[in-house]
Coordinates of C-alpha atoms in Angstrom, one line a residue:
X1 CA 0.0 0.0 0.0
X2 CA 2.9 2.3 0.7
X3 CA 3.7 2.6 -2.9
X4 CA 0.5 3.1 -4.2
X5 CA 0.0 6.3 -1.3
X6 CA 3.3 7.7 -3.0
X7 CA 2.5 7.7 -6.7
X8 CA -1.4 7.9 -6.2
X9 CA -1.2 11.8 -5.7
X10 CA 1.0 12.4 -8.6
X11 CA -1.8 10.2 -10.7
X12 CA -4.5 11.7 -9.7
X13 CA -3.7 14.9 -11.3
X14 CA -3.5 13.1 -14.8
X15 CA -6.3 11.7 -14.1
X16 CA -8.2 15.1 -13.0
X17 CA -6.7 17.1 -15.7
X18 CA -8.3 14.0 -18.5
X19 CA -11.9 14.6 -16.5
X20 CA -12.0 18.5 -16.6
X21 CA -11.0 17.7 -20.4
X22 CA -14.0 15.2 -21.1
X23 CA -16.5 17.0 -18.9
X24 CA -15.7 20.2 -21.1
X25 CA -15.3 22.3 -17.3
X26 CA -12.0 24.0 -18.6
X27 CA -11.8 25.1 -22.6
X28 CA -9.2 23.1 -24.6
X29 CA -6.3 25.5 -24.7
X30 CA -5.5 25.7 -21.4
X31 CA -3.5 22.3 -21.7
X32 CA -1.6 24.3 -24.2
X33 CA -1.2 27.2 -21.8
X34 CA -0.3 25.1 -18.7
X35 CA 2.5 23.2 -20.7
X36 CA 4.0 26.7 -22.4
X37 CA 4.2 27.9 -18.3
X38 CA 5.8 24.4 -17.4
X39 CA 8.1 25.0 -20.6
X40 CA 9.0 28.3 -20.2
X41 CA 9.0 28.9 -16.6
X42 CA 8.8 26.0 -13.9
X43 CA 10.9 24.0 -15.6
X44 CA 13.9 26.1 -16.4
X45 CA 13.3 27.1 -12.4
X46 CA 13.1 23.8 -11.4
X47 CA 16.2 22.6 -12.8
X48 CA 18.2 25.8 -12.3
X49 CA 17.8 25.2 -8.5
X50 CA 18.1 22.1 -8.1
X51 CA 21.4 22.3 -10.4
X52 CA 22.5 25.3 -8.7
X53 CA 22.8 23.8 -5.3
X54 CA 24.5 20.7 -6.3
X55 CA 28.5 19.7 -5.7
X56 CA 29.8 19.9 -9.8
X57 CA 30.6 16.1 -9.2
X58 CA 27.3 15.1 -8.7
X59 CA 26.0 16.8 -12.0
X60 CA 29.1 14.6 -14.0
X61 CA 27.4 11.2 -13.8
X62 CA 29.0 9.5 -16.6
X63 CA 27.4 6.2 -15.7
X64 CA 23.7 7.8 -16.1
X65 CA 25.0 9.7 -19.2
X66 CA 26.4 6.6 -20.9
X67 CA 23.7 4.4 -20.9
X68 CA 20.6 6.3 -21.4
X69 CA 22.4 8.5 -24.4
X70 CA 24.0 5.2 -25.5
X71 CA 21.2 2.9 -25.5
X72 CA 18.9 5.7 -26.9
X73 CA 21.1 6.5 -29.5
X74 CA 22.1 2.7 -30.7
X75 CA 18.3 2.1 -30.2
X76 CA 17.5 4.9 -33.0
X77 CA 20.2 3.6 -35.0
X78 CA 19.0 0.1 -35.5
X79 CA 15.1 1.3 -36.0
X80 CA 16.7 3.9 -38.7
X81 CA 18.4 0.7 -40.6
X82 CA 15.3 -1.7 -39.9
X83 CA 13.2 1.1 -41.1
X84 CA 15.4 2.0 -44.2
X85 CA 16.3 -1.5 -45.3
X86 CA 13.7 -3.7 -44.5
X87 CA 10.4 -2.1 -44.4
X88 CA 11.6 0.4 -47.0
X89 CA 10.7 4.0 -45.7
X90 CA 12.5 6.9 -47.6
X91 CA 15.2 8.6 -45.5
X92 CA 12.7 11.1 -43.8
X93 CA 10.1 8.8 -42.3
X94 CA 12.8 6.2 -41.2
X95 CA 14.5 8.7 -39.3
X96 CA 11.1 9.8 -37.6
X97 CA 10.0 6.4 -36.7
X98 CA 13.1 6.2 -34.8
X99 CA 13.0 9.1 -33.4
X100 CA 9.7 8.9 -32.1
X101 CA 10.5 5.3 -30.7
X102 CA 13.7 6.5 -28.8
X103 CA 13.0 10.2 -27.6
X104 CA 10.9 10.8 -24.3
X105 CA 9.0 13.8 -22.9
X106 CA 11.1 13.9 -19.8
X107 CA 10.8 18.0 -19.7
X108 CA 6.6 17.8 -19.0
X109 CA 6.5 14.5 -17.7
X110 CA 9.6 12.1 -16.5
X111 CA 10.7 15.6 -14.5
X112 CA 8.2 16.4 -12.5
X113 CA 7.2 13.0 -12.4
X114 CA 10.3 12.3 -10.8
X115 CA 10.7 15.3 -8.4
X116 CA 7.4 15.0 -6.6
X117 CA 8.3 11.1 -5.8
X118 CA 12.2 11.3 -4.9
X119 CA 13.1 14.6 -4.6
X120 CA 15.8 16.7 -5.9
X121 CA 18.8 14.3 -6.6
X122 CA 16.2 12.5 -9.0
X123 CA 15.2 15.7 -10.6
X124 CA 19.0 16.4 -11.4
X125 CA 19.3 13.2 -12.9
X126 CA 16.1 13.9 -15.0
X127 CA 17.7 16.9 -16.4
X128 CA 20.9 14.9 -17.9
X129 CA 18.3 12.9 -19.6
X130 CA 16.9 15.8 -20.9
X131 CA 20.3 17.2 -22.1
X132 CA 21.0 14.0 -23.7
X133 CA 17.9 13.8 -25.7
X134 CA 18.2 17.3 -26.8
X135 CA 21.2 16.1 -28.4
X136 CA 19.8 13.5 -30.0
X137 CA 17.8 15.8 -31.7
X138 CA 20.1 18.0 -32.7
X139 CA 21.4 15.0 -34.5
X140 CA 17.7 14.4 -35.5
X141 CA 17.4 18.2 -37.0
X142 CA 20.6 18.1 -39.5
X143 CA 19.2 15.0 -40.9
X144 CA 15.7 16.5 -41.9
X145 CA 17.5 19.5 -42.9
X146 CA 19.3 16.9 -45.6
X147 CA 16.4 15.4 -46.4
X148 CA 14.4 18.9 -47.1
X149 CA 17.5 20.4 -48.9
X150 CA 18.7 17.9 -51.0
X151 CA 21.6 16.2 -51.9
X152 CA 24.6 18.6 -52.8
X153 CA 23.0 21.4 -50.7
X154 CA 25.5 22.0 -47.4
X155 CA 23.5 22.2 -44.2
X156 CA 25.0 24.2 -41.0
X157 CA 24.9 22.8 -38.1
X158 CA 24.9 26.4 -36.3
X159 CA 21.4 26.9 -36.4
X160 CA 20.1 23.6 -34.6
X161 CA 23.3 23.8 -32.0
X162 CA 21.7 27.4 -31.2
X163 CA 18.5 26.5 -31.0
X164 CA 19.5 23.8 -28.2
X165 CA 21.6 26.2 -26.6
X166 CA 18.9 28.7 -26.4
X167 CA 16.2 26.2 -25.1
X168 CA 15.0 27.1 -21.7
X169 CA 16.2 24.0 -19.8
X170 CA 19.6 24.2 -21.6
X171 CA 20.0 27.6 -20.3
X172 CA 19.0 27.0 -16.7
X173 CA 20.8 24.1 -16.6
X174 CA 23.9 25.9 -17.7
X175 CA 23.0 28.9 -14.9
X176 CA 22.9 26.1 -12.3
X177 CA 26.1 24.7 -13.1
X178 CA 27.9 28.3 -13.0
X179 CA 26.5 29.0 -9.6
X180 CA 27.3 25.5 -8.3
X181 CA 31.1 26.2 -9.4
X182 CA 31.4 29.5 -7.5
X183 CA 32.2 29.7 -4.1
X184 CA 29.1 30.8 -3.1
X185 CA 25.4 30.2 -1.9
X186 CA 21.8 31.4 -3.7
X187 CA 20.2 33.6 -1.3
X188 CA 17.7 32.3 0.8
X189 CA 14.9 34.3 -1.2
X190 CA 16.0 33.4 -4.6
X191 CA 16.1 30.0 -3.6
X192 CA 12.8 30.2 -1.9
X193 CA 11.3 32.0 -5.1
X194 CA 12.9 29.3 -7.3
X195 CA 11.4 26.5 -5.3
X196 CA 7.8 28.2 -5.5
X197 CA 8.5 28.7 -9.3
X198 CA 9.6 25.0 -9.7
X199 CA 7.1 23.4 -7.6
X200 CA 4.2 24.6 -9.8
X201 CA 6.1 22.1 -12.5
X202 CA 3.9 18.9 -11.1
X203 CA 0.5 20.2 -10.6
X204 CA 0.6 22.2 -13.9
X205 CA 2.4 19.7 -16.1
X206 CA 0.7 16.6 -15.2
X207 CA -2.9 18.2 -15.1
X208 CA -2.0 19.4 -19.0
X209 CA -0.9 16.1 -19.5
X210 CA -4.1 14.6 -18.6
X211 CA -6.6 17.0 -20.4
X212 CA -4.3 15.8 -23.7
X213 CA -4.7 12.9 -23.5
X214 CA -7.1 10.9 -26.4
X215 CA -8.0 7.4 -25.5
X216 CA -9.2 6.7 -28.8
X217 CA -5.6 7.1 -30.3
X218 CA -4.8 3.3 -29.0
X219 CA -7.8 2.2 -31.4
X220 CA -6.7 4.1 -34.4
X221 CA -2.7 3.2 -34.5
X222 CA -1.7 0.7 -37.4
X223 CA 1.8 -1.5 -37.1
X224 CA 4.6 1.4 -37.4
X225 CA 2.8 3.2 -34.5
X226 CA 2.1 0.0 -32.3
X227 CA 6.0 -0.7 -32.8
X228 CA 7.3 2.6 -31.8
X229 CA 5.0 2.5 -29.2
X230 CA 6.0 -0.9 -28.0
X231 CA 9.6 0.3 -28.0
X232 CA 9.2 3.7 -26.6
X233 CA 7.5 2.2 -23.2
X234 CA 8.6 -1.2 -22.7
X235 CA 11.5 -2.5 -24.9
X236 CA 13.4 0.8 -23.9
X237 CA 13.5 0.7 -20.1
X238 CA 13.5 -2.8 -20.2
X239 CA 16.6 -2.2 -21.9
X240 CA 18.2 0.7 -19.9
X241 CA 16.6 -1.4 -16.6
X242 CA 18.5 -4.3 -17.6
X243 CA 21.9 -2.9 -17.8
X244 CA 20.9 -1.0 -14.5
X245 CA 20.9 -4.3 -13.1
X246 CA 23.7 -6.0 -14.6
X247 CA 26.1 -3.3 -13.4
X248 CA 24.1 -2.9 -10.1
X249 CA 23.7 0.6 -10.6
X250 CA 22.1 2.4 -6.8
X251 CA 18.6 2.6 -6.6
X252 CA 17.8 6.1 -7.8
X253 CA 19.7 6.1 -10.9
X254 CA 17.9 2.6 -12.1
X255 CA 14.5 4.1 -11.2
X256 CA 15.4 7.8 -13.0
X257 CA 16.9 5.2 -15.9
X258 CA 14.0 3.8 -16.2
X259 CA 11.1 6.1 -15.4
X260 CA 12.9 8.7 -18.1
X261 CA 13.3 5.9 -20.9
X262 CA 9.4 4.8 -19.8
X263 CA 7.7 8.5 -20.4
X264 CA 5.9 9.2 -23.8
X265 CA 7.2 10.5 -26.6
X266 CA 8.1 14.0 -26.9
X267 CA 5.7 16.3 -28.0
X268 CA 8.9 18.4 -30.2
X269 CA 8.6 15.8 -32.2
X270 CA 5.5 16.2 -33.7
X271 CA 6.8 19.5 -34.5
X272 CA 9.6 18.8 -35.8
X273 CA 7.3 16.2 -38.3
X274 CA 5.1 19.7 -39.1
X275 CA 8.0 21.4 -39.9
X276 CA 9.9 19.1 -42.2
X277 CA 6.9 17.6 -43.7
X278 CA 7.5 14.0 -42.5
X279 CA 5.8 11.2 -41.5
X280 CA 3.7 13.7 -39.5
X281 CA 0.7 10.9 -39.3
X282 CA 3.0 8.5 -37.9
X283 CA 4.1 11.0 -35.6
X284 CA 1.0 12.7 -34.3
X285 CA -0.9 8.9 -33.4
X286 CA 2.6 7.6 -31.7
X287 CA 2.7 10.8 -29.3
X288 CA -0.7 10.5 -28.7
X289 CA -1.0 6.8 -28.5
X290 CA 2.4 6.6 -26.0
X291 CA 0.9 9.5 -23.9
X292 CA -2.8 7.7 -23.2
X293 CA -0.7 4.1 -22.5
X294 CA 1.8 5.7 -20.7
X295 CA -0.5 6.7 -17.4
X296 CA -0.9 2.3 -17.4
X297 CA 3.1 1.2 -17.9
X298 CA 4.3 3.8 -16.0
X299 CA 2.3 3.0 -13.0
X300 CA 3.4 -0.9 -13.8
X301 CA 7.0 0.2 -14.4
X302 CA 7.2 2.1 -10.4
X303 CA 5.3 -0.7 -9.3
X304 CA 8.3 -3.2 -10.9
X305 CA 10.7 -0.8 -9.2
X306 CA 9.2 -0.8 -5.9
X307 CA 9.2 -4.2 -5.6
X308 CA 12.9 -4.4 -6.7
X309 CA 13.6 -1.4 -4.6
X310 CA 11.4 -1.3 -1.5
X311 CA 14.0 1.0 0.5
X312 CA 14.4 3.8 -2.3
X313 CA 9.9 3.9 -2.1
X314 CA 9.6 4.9 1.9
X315 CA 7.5 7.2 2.2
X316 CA 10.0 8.7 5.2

């Protein structure tokens, strides 16, 4: 019972954000404004502070680095040549369906998520999976922009290395590590204001989360988007949980492993398939799909890791 009193709360807001949806009590576009707010604000607060009042060598975890960016990226990888080879998709859809498959919404989901269970050390570990994935979309980016150019056309990667740089949670990210390399403390205001700012991330995020979400998504996917969904929220912690495992990894990092490989896919990349012209069906039924199954396996996936890890669930 202990576990299901810990994640029940954070849940319940899902599941209070999909009623006020269905019931028609708030208008649509709130989701929209609720997830710009966790975007552009509580998020970039959340991991500034959190970052900010950190020792620099507990923000260098190569182990949680190496494995979620290595088994995300390999994981693309071999859905990219699967896609390209053997179910024949042009260049442009194969490299969405992998994308889609590998790339989670950790920012509005697998963050706050995993700040209102574990706390702070959790949410910093959260935020190098986010880093990572931006990354892998930077990666992501240059290959659309080959595929929409054309061959013999040169394509810069300045423009997508900015536009990571200058995304929120980049930025804050790179704040917080600056102040946790000087020599010095936030104020007890700042840090009180951040903590207000960043503690609006769960409530806001989760409730968006819930009035987006469209059951009837499951019903409509065909193959491609009942693969990627299979991968993106059980083959891909299964994976990360595995190696976890196998090299005994603590507690916390094998839950933040998992729970950040087990979130839905990203929402950027639906955008991304607007904005290149590619495979945006495929796309828009995966992140839809993933984000209505995603309330079921992730409550299965902390339930796995409570069992496995009864000590890192207390709710002392």
């Amino acid at each position: 019972m202990e576990i299901i009193a810990l994640i029940f709360p954070v849940f319940a807001i899902i599941v209070t954000g999909f009623l006020f949806a269905r019931f028609n009590v708030l208008p649509g576009n709130v989701a929209g404004s609720l997830t710009q707010f966790a975007f552009w604000v509580a998020i970039p607060a959340l991991v500034f502070g959190v970052i900010a009042e950190q020792e620099i060598s507990a923000l260098l975890n190569w182990s949680f680095i190496l494995v979620y960016g290595g088994v995300t990226s390999v994981l693309a990888l071999l859905l990219f040549l699967a896609a390209r080879f053997w179910r024949g998709m042009d260049l442009g859809m194969a490299t969405m369906f992998a994308m889609v498959s590998v790339v989670s919404n950790t920012g509005i989901i697998g963050l706050p998520l995993l700040h209102a269970l574990f706390g702070k050390d959790a949410a910093v570990l959260a935020t190098l999976a986010i880093v990572v994935s931006i990354i892998v979309v930077v990666v992501q980016v240059l290959v659309l922009e080959t595929v929409t150019r054309g061959e013999g056309q040169s394509v810069s990667l300045l423009g997508p290395l900015r536009n990571a740089i200058l995304n929120p949670m980049i930025m804050a990210a790179i704040l917080g590590v600056i102040v946790a390399a000087l020599p010095i403390s936030l104020p007890k205001m700042v840090v009180e204001y951040v903590d207000v700012l960043g503690g609006a991330l769960a409530p806001c995020a989760l409730f968006a989360v819930g009035m987006v979400i469209d059951p009837s998504a499951i019903r409509r996917t065909g193959s491609v988007v009942a693969i990627a969904t299979f991968v993106k929220l059980i083959a891909l912690p299964s994976i990360v949980f595995a190696i976890a495992l196998i090299f005994r990894f603590d507690p916390l990092m094998t839950v933040a492993l998992v729970i950040s490989a087990a979130v839905p896919t990203a929402k950027n990349e639906f955008i991304l398939s607007e904005k290149y012209h590619q495979a945006e069906e495929i796309t828009a039924e995966t992140v839809s799909a993933t984000t209505a199954l995603a309330v079921v396996t992730l409550i299965v996936w902390l339930l796995i890791l409570s069992w496995v890890f009864p000590g890192a669930f207390s709710l002392s």
